[in-house]
Coordinates of C-alpha atoms in Angstrom, one line a residue:
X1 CA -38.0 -11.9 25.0
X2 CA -39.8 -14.4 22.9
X3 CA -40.2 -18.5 24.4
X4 CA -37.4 -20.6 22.9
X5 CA -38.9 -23.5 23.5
X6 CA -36.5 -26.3 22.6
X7 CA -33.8 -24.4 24.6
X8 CA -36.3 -25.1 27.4
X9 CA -37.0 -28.4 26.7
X10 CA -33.3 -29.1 26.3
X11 CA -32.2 -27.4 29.9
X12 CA -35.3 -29.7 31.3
X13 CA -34.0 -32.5 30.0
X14 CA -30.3 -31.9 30.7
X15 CA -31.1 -31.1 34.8
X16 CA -33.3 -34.1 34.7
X17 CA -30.4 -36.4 32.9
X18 CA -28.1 -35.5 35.2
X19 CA -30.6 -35.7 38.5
X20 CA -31.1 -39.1 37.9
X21 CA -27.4 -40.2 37.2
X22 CA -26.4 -38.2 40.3
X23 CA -29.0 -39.9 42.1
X24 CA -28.0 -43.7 40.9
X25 CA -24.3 -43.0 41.6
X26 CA -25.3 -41.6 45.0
X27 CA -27.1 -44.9 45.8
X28 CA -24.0 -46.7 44.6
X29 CA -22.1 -44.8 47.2
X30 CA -24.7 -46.0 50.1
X31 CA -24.7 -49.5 49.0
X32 CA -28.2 -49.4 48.2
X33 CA -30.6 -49.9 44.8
X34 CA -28.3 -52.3 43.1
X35 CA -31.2 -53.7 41.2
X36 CA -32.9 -49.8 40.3
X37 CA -29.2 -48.8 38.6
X38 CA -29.8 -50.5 35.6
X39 CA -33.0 -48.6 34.7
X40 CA -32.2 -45.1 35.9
X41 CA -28.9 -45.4 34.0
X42 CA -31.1 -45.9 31.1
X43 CA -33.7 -43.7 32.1
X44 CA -30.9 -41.1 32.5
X45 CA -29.7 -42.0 28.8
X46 CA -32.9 -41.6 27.0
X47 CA -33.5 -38.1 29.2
X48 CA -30.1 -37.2 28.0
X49 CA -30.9 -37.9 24.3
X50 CA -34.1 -36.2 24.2
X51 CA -32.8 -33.3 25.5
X52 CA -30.3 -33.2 23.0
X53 CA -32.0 -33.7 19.6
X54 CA -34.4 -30.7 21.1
X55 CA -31.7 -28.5 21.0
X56 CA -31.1 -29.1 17.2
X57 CA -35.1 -27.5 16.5
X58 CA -33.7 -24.8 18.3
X59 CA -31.2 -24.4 14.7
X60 CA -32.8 -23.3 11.5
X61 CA -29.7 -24.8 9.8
X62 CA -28.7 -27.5 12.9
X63 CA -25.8 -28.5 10.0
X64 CA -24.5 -25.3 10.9
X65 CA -23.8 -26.3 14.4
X66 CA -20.7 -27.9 13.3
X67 CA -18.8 -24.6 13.0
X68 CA -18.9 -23.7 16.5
X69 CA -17.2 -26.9 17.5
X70 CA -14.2 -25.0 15.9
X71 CA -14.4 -21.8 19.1
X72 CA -13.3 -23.8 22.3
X73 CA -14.9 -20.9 23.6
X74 CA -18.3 -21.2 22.7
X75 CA -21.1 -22.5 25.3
X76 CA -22.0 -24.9 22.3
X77 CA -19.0 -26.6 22.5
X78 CA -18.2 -26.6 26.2
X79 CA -21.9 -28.4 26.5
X80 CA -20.6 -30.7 23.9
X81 CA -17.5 -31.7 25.4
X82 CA -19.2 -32.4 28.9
X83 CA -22.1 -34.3 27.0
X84 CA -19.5 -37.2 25.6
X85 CA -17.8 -37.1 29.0
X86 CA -20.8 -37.8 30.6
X87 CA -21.4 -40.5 28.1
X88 CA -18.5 -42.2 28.2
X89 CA -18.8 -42.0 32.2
X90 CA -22.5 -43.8 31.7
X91 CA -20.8 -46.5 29.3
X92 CA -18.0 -47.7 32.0
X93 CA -21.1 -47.4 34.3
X94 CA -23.4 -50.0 32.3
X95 CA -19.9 -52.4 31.6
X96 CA -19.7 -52.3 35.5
X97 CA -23.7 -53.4 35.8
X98 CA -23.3 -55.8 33.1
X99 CA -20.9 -58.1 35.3
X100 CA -21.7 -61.0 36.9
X101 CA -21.7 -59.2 40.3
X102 CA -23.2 -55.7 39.6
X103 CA -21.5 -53.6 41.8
X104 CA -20.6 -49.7 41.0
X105 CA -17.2 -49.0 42.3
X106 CA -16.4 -45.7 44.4
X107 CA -14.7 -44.0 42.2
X108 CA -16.9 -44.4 39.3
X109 CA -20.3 -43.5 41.5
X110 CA -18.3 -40.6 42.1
X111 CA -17.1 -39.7 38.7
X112 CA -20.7 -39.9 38.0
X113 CA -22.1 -37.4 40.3
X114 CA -18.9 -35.2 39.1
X115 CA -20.0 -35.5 35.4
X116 CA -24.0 -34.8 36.1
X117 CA -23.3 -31.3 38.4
X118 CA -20.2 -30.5 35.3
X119 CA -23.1 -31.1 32.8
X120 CA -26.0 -28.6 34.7
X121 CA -23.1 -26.5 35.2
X122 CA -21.7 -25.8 32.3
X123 CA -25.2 -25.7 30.3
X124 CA -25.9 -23.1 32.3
X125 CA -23.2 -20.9 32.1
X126 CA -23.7 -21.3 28.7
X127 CA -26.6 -18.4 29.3
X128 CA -24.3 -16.0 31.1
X129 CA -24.1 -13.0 29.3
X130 CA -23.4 -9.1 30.2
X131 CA -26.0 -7.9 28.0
X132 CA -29.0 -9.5 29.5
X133 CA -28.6 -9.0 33.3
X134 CA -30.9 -11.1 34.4
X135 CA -28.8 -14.1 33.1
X136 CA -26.1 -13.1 34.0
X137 CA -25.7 -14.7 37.8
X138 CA -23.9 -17.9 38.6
X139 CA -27.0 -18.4 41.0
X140 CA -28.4 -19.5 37.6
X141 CA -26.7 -22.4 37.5
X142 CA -27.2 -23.5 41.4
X143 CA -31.3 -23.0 40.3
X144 CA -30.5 -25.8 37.8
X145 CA -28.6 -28.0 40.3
X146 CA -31.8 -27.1 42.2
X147 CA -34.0 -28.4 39.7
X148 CA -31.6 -31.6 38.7
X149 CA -31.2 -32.3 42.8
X150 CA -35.5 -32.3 42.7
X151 CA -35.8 -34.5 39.3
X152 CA -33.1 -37.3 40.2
X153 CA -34.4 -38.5 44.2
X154 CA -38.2 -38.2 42.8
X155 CA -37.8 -40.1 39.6
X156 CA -35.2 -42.8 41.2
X157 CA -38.3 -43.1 43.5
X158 CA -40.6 -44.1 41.5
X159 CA -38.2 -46.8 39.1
X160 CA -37.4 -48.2 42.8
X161 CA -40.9 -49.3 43.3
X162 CA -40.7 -51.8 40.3
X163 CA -37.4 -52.6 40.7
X164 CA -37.3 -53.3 44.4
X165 CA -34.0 -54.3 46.0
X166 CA -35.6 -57.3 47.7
X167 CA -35.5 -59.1 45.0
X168 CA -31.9 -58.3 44.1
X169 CA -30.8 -60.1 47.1
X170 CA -30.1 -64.4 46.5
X171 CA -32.5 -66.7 48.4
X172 CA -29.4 -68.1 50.6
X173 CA -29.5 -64.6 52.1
X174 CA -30.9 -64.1 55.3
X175 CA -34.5 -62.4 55.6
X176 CA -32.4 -59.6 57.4
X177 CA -30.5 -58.8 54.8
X178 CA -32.9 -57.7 52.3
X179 CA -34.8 -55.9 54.4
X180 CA -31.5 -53.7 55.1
X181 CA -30.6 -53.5 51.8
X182 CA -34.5 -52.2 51.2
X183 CA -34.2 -50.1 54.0
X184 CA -31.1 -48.6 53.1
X185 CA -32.2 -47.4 50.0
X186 CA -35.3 -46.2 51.0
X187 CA -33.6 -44.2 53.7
X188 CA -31.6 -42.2 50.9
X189 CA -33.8 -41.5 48.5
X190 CA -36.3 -39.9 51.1
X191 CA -33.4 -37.6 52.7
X192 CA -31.9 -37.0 49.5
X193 CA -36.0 -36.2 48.3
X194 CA -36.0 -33.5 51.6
X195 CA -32.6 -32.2 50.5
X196 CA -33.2 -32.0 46.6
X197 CA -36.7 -30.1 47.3
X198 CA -35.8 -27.7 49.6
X199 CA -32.3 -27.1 47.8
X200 CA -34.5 -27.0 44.4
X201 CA -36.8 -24.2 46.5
X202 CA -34.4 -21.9 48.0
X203 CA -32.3 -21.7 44.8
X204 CA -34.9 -21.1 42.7
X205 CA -36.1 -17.9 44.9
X206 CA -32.7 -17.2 45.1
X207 CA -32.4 -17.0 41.5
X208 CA -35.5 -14.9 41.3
X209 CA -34.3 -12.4 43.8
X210 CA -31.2 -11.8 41.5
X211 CA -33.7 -11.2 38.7
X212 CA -35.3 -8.6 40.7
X213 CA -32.0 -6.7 41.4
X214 CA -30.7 -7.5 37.9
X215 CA -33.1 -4.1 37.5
X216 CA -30.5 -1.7 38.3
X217 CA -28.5 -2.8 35.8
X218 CA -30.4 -0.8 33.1
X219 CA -29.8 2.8 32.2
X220 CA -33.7 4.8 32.0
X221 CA -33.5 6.4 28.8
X222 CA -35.5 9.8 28.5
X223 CA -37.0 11.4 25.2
X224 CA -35.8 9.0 22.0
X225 CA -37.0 8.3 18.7
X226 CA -36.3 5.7 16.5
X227 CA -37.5 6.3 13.0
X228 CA -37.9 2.8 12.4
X229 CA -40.6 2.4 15.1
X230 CA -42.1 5.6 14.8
X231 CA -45.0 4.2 17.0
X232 CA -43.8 2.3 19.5
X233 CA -43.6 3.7 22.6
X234 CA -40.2 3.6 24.9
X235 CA -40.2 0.0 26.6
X236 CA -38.7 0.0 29.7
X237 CA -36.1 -3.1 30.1
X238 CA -36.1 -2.6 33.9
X239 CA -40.0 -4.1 34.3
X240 CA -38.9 -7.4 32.3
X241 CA -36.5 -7.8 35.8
X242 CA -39.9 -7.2 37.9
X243 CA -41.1 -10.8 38.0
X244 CA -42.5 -10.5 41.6
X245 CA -45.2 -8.1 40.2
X246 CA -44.8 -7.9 36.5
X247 CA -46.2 -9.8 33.6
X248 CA -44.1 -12.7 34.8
X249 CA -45.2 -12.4 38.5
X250 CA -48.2 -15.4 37.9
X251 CA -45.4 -17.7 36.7
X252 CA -42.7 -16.9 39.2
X253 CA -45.5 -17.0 42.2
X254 CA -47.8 -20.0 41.1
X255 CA -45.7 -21.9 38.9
X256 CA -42.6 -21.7 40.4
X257 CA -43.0 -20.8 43.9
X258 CA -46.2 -22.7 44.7
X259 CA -46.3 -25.5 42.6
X260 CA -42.6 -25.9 41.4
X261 CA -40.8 -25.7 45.2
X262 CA -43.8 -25.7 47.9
X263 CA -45.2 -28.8 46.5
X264 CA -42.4 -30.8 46.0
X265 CA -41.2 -29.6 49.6
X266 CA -44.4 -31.0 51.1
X267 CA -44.6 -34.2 49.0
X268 CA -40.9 -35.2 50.2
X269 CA -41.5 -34.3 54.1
X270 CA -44.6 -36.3 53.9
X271 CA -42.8 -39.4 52.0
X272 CA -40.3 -39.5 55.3
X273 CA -43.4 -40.6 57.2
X274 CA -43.3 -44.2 57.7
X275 CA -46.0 -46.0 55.9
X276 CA -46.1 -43.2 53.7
X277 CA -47.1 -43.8 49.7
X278 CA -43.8 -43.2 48.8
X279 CA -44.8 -43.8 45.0
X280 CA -48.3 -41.2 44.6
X281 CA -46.2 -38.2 46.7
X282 CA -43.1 -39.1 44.8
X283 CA -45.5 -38.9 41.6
X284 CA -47.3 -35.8 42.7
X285 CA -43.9 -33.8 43.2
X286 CA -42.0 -35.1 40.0
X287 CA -45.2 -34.1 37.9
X288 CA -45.4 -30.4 39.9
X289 CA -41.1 -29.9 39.9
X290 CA -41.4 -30.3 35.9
X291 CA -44.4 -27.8 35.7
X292 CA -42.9 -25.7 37.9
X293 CA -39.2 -26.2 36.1
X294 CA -41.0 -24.9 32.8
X295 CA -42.2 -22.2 34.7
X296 CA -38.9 -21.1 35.9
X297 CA -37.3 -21.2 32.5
X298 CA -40.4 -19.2 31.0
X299 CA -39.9 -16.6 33.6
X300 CA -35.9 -16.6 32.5
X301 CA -36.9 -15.9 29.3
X302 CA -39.7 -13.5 29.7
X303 CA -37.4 -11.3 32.4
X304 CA -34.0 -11.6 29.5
X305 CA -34.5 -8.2 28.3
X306 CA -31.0 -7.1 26.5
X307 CA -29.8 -3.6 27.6
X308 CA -29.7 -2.5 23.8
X309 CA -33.4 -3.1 23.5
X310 CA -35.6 -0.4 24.3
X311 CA -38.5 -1.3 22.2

């Protein structure tokens, strides 16, 4: 199947959206990053609107996307509704840091890390279909958690090292107290770095497994001829599946093995080191969990072969 490359752009920048929201509502929860929630609330808005004027290139006539709001149904629609929640979720959340005392309550922190998996989710599931196989796995949509758990710790990262919590605490604080509140936050981005990459790495070969054994879905067809393609020989829809040694293998083994999960993996066990650079690993692995979060959509479309396509 051909690249659709704004449908990739847009399931990028969904996962990385919602990363970074479910990251800054996770720091809400631990008390820490008061003065990096501001920025990856708005980093996490302007992810969220990329992603979604990408989708409209995706539309010869985007107008015409209108009619589907109509069918409850329809993926578009579900993706819809679970885009305005998740805005109106981020606009109670800027009100809150707006206040004179910026402080995220519980239950909103958690709303938001509801909203952000309901948005990967859902966008996902919008690909399930019974006639391409290899889409059709929920472990789809847990390689897209993967990829939003990888995005959100990383990029949260690197926004905390200009917008340190240090200097979000008052000068009548004690000295101890800021370096708690730095410490604390440090503390859980770098565990939730270590779980995001290795969550993002074992759901992403997960997901590549099922696309292996999505193979025996297909029917081999013997002798046929189709008049309209009098010279095109019989493809054969299983080897689309075959992404460990197939056209797609380079992708699924460099891109997204290697560089996509084994980098990221490394840069976040290293980052745990104290006196680590926290800011060039966190870099290094943001940079190779995009390239390798192309990769893994480029290998979804490449292995979506339809069970009515032969040639």
């Amino acid at each position: 199947m051909e690249m659709q490359w704004p449908l990739i752009l847009f399931t990028l920048f969904m996962a990385w959206s919602a990363g970074v929201f479910g990251t800054a509502a996770v720091l809400a929860l631990a008390g820490g990053g008061k003065r990096v929630q501001m920025p990856a609330l708005v980093t996490s808005v302007v992810l969220l609107a990329v992603g979604g004027i990408a989708v409209f290139f995706h539309l010869e006539h985007w107008d015409r996307i209108f009619n589907g709001f109509g069918n409850p149904t329809s993926g578009i629609t579900q993706e819809l509704i679970v885009i305005v929640l998740m805005a109106v979720v981020m606009v109670v959340y800027f009100v809150y840091l707006r206040k004179p005392e910026p402080v995220v309550p519980r239950w909103l922190a958690v709303a938001a890390i509801v909203v952000s998996v309901a948005l990967v989710v859902v966008m996902s599931h919008s690909y399930n279909m019974a006639a391409r196989p290899a889409w059709d796995s929920p472990l789809l949509w847990l390689a897209y958690l993967g990829n939003a758990a990888l995005f959100g710790p990383l990029t949260v990262t690197l926004l905390a090292a200009f917008f340190p919590d240090a200097e979000g605490v008052s000068e009548d604080a004690p000295e101890a107290v800021s370096t708690e509140a730095v410490a604390r936050a440090g503390s859980v981005l770098a565990t939730s770095g270590v779980v995001g990459a290795v969550a993002n790495a074992v759901l992403s070969v997960a997901w590549g497994a099922s696309v292996v054994m999505s193979a025996a879905s297909f029917t081999e067809v013997g002798l046929y001829w189709d008049p309209t393609h009098p010279n095109y020989p019989i493809a054969n829809p299983a080897e689309a599946a075959n992404i460990l040694s197939g056209e797609a293998s380079l992708l699924f083994w460099i891109g997204v093995v290697v560089i996509g999960c084994a980098v990221p993996v490394v840069c976040a066990a290293l980052g745990r080191r104290k006196g680590a650079p926290a800011v060039p690993l966190a870099g290094v692995g943001l940079a190779c969990a995009i390239v390798g979060a192309v990769c893994l959509r480029m290998v979804f479309y490449s292995a979506g072969a339809s069970v009515f396509m032969f040639y």
